[in-house]
C-alpha positions as a printed Julia matrix, in Angstrom:
374×3 Matrix{Float64}:
  98.87  109.29   -3.0
 102.53  108.77   -1.85
 101.94  112.32   -0.42
  99.02  111.65    1.51
 100.78  108.18    2.94
 103.56  109.99    3.94
 101.36  113.01    5.53
  98.93  110.32    7.31
 102.64  108.29    8.68
 104.08  111.63   10.12
 100.37  113.43   11.32
  97.78  110.73   11.43
  94.79  110.48    9.12
  93.07  112.81   11.52
  95.31  115.31   10.37
  94.41  115.8     6.74
  91.59  117.2     4.8
  90.23  115.61    1.65
  93.8   116.97   -0.51
  97.14  117.08    1.41
  97.98  120.56    2.28
 101.65  120.65    1.08
 102.34  123.68    2.98
 100.76  122.78    6.06
 102.26  119.73    6.11
 106.07  120.61    5.75
 105.26  123.63    8.34
 104.21  121.07   10.61
 106.84  118.59    9.9
 109.21  121.08   10.7
 107.66  122.04   13.67
 107.92  118.93   15.24
 111.62  118.62   14.08
 112.46  121.85   15.73
 110.38  120.99   19.09
 112.23  117.76   19.28
 115.45  119.56   19.33
 114.12  122.18   21.48
 112.76  120.07   24.17
 116.57  118.63   24.37
 117.7   121.86   24.6
 115.22  123.86   26.17
 116.33  126.66   24.64
 114.98  128.61   21.79
 115.95  131.49   19.14
 114.7   135.21   19.26
 115.28  138.66   17.97
 115.93  140.45   20.94
 116.37  144.4    21.68
 117.93  145.74   25.25
 117.4   149.22   24.18
 115.02  151.57   22.18
 116.39  152.58   18.86
 116.63  151.66   14.9
 115.65  148.32   14.4
 118.8   147.31   12.32
 121.22  148.77   15.04
 119.34  147.4    18.6
 118.01  144.0    17.26
 120.23  140.99   17.67
 119.42  136.85   16.99
 120.13  135.09   21.01
 119.53  132.19   22.11
 116.87  131.98   25.53
 115.84  129.7    27.79
 112.26  128.31   27.1
 109.71  128.73   30.09
 108.71  125.74   32.0
 105.17  125.07   31.07
 102.39  125.63   33.64
  99.13  124.02   33.92
  97.43  126.59   31.83
  99.72  127.29   29.5
 100.8   126.1    25.87
 103.86  125.96   23.92
 103.99  126.6    20.33
 106.68  126.31   17.8
 106.37  129.84   15.8
 105.99  129.33   12.36
 105.98  132.71   10.37
 105.71  136.24   12.02
 105.22  139.53   10.12
 107.11  142.81   10.51
 104.42  145.51   10.93
 104.89  149.46   11.32
 103.76  148.87   15.09
 106.53  146.27   15.67
 108.93  149.13   14.57
 107.44  151.59   16.59
 107.83  149.34   19.89
 111.59  148.85   19.16
 112.21  152.57   18.44
 110.34  152.94   21.73
 107.4   155.63   20.46
 104.29  153.26   20.26
 101.61  153.8    23.52
 102.5   150.34   24.73
 106.13  149.3    25.39
 107.09  146.24   26.68
 109.8   145.96   29.54
 113.43  145.48   28.25
 114.87  143.44   27.26
 112.15  142.49   24.9
 111.57  139.94   21.95
 110.03  141.79   18.64
 106.91  141.3    16.89
 103.32  140.68   18.17
 101.69  138.69   15.36
 102.41  135.4    13.59
 101.32  131.99   13.44
 102.49  129.08   15.59
 101.8   125.19   15.99
 100.74  123.78   19.28
 103.7   121.34   20.57
 102.46  120.97   24.31
  99.66  121.95   26.41
  99.16  122.39   30.4
  97.03  120.02   32.21
  94.19  122.54   32.43
  93.85  123.46   28.79
  91.59  121.5    27.01
  90.41  123.76   23.82
  93.72  123.15   22.28
  95.95  120.24   21.44
  99.25  119.24   19.36
  99.06  120.38   15.97
  96.42  123.17   16.35
  97.38  126.25   14.78
  97.31  129.54   16.78
  97.61  133.43   16.69
  98.23  135.94   19.74
  95.09  137.75   21.13
  97.18  140.62   22.34
 100.19  142.31   21.7
 103.31  141.33   24.01
 103.81  137.89   23.24
 107.03  138.9    21.22
 106.6   136.72   18.19
 109.92  137.1    16.52
 111.12  133.71   18.08
 111.36  130.15   17.34
 109.14  129.0    20.47
 106.4   130.84   22.58
 105.19  129.59   25.87
 102.03  131.56   27.06
  98.82  131.12   29.04
  96.01  129.73   26.74
  93.92  132.62   27.01
  96.91  134.49   25.37
  95.86  132.56   21.99
  93.29  131.99   19.1
  92.79  128.78   17.54
  92.7   129.17   13.6
  92.36  126.28   11.29
  95.48  124.51   10.26
  94.53  124.33    6.62
  94.38  127.7     5.74
  97.43  129.32    3.76
 100.19  129.89    6.18
 100.65  133.63    4.91
  97.18  134.43    5.81
  97.28  132.79    9.23
 100.49  134.84    9.87
  99.11  138.31    9.08
  95.38  137.78   10.49
  95.6   139.19   13.98
  96.17  142.87   13.26
  95.43  144.21    9.53
  92.38  142.19    8.51
  90.83  142.65   12.18
  91.49  146.42   11.85
  90.03  146.44    8.64
  86.65  144.51    9.48
  86.03  146.51   12.56
  86.1   149.72   10.79
  83.83  148.76    8.15
  81.32  147.17   10.69
  81.1   149.49   13.62
  81.56  153.2    12.24
  78.58  153.71   10.04
  75.57  151.27    8.94
  76.43  150.2     5.22
  74.37  148.26    2.92
  75.43  146.68   -0.64
  76.26  149.39   -3.12
  77.57  151.96   -0.77
  81.02  153.4    -0.99
  84.07  153.95    1.36
  87.22  155.75    0.56
  90.44  155.31    1.86
  94.05  156.62    1.76
  97.16  154.44    2.24
  95.39  151.64    0.37
  98.19  149.39   -0.27
  99.06  149.03    3.16
  98.0   145.46    4.79
  94.69  147.13    6.69
  93.94  148.93    3.08
  94.36  145.41    1.14
  92.22  143.92    3.8
  89.74  146.48    3.88
  89.42  146.06   -0.11
  88.63  142.14    0.07
  86.08  142.63    3.04
  84.16  145.64    1.51
  84.09  143.21   -1.62
  82.91  140.64    0.4
  79.7   142.63    1.78
  78.95  144.2    -1.68
  80.46  148.03   -0.87
  82.33  149.77   -3.38
  85.85  151.14   -2.7
  87.72  154.11   -3.68
  91.04  153.6    -2.87
  94.1   156.31   -2.39
  97.88  155.88   -3.21
 100.92  157.86   -3.89
 102.39  158.94   -6.76
 105.33  156.17   -7.36
 107.2   154.67  -10.37
 105.34  151.25  -10.23
 101.64  153.34   -9.96
 100.43  150.84  -12.71
 101.73  147.69  -11.45
  99.91  148.52   -8.03
  96.95  149.75   -9.43
  96.56  146.37  -11.14
  97.47  144.77   -7.87
  94.69  146.44   -5.84
  92.56  145.97   -8.89
  92.97  142.36   -8.74
  91.83  142.29   -5.06
  88.66  143.75   -6.04
  89.28  147.48   -5.55
  86.59  149.31   -7.53
  88.64  152.68   -8.09
  92.3   153.24   -7.64
  93.32  156.78   -7.6
  96.32  159.08   -6.71
  96.16  161.65   -4.01
  96.85  164.39   -6.67
  94.08  163.24   -8.67
  91.95  163.19   -5.22
  92.16  167.08   -5.34
  91.25  167.61   -9.12
  87.49  168.64  -10.41
  87.46  165.2   -12.06
  86.23  163.82   -8.8
  82.85  165.03   -9.36
  82.78  162.77  -12.66
  83.86  159.73  -10.28
  80.34  160.14   -7.77
  78.27  160.23  -10.85
  79.39  156.79  -10.85
  79.23  155.83   -7.53
  77.5   157.25   -4.22
  79.51  159.76   -2.12
  81.24  157.68    0.6
  79.85  157.58    4.08
  82.86  156.36    5.59
  86.78  156.97    5.08
  89.65  155.13    6.42
  92.75  157.1     7.14
  95.93  155.83    7.64
  98.11  158.75    6.86
  97.12  161.87    8.56
  97.89  165.23    7.59
  96.68  166.36    3.85
  95.98  163.4     2.82
  93.0   162.92    5.59
  91.87  166.7     4.91
  91.23  165.62    1.06
  89.06  162.47    1.58
  87.44  164.06    4.2
  85.95  166.82    2.04
  84.37  163.97   -0.37
  82.4   162.28    2.25
  78.53  162.54    2.47
  76.94  164.83    4.64
  76.85  163.34    8.46
  79.68  160.48    7.19
  82.55  159.61    9.4
  86.45  159.55    8.92
  88.05  157.11   11.04
  91.88  157.48   11.79
  93.94  154.47   12.37
  97.29  155.55   11.54
  99.49  158.34   10.82
 102.3   157.4     8.38
 102.49  160.98    7.35
 103.31  161.95   11.08
 101.25  165.04   10.7
  97.97  166.09   12.36
  94.65  165.64   10.91
  93.17  168.81   10.06
  89.48  169.14    9.81
  87.85  171.97    7.83
  85.4   174.14    9.8
  83.03  173.81    6.9
  82.78  170.19    7.13
  81.93  169.96   10.64
  79.22  173.11   10.57
  77.65  172.29    7.18
  78.58  168.54    6.56
  78.04  167.49   10.25
  81.01  164.87    9.75
  82.01  162.57   12.77
  85.97  162.37   13.26
  86.58  159.08   15.18
  89.69  156.98   15.98
  90.43  153.25   16.2
  92.83  151.24   17.92
  92.5   147.33   17.62
  94.71  146.36   20.67
  92.11  148.45   22.66
  89.25  146.9    20.96
  90.41  143.58   21.72
  90.88  144.28   25.13
  87.79  145.81   25.49
  85.83  143.25   23.64
  87.21  140.22   25.26
  88.41  136.71   24.18
  84.4   135.48   22.81
  84.08  138.32   20.18
  87.74  137.95   19.19
  87.27  134.28   18.27
  83.78  135.3    16.51
  85.26  137.56   14.23
  88.66  135.51   13.55
  86.34  132.65   12.68
  84.35  134.85   10.18
  87.36  136.09    8.79
  88.55  132.58    8.03
  85.45  131.68    6.48
  86.34  134.51    3.69
  89.66  133.16    3.4
  88.38  129.69    2.89
  85.9   131.12    0.46
  88.63  132.33   -1.66
  87.52  136.14   -0.72
  90.68  137.5     1.71
  93.64  136.53    0.81
  97.4   137.75    2.48
  98.62  140.82    1.57
 101.29  141.05   -0.77
 104.28  139.33    1.24
 108.05  138.39    0.87
 108.86  135.48    2.98
 112.25  135.86    4.4
 114.24  133.17    6.23
 114.51  133.69   10.76
 118.17  133.91   10.2
 117.81  136.48    7.43
 116.42  138.9     9.78
 118.51  142.13    8.75
 117.24  142.03    5.24
 113.81  141.68    6.41
 114.28  144.44    9.01
 115.8   147.13    6.05
 113.06  146.5     3.54
 110.33  146.98    6.15
 111.91  150.47    6.9
 112.49  151.31    3.64
 109.57  153.99    1.73
 107.53  152.69   -0.92
 108.06  148.66   -0.02
 104.53  147.86   -0.26
 105.5   143.8     0.28
 105.09  143.19    4.18
 108.37  140.88    5.25
 107.64  137.87    6.72
 109.68  135.83    8.92
 109.54  132.13    8.31
 111.12  130.1    11.32
């Protein structure tokens, strides 16, 4: 009760649910304190790069002047932002779309609205928002942008779920829904199962009654990782080496051959999961961590009629628009609130300790997503 009275004194009774969200309360309290400080200074801190290269070499913490708030803008205190592989590629200069330099890193995260322009009616101070597209530069303490560049999310979901909602869960959701008509009991096979997309795909598939066959690389902590994926709802976890063995025939006596394969690796791994598809099935490539081309056996095309597709969630968002994105985000938030979707394994790092986070994010076999906490 004491905590609730304290929350009400700071946020007002309308800012609380039936039970106080301690983490959310602390984030909002911190946001207000920082907002007051930023307003007095008119500045924010940001992780900036002036040239492309390895993140640890080119990124530095700088103090920037905060833009003036226009009529259709919102100002948000960033609460948390992950470091994704695509963020690293942008800094390196190898991603298909690149911001003008100098640029602020990061394309995903969650912020708390501090102020809104006179034409903004659907957002208010205290709301949580996530970017609707790339380019915001989320590795900063404060962001200003057009209201249509943000999607509202409930401020009573876990902070890490909100911070990691806009990229990986959306990618997994669309691939599971848009390429094959799957019904409960059908199966999906995926490599990179321990990636952010892979973990989201396991949980969303489970919520839809689908079986998942999850492929990971051999590693020292194999059993620990297997247990972690099983706890998310994975039905089968196998190594890439096991994928090539005759024992796979035994697996398909327990579960139907998949009509859908999700490929985040490329190279030989993609070829192997493709071999196990049902006739007429589809392999969707969303990443290429192996940096090797996808090789398709001629027999798979002629005799199994497999379909080869690609998916990029950034393009989907731009093609489909704000309303459909908001609809998908709302459904994913429903999964979160129902306990059916949780954040990937994360490591929280203080914003000022960004070099520690960047080092971990560029180290092989680190399964934990690095989250900058502002």
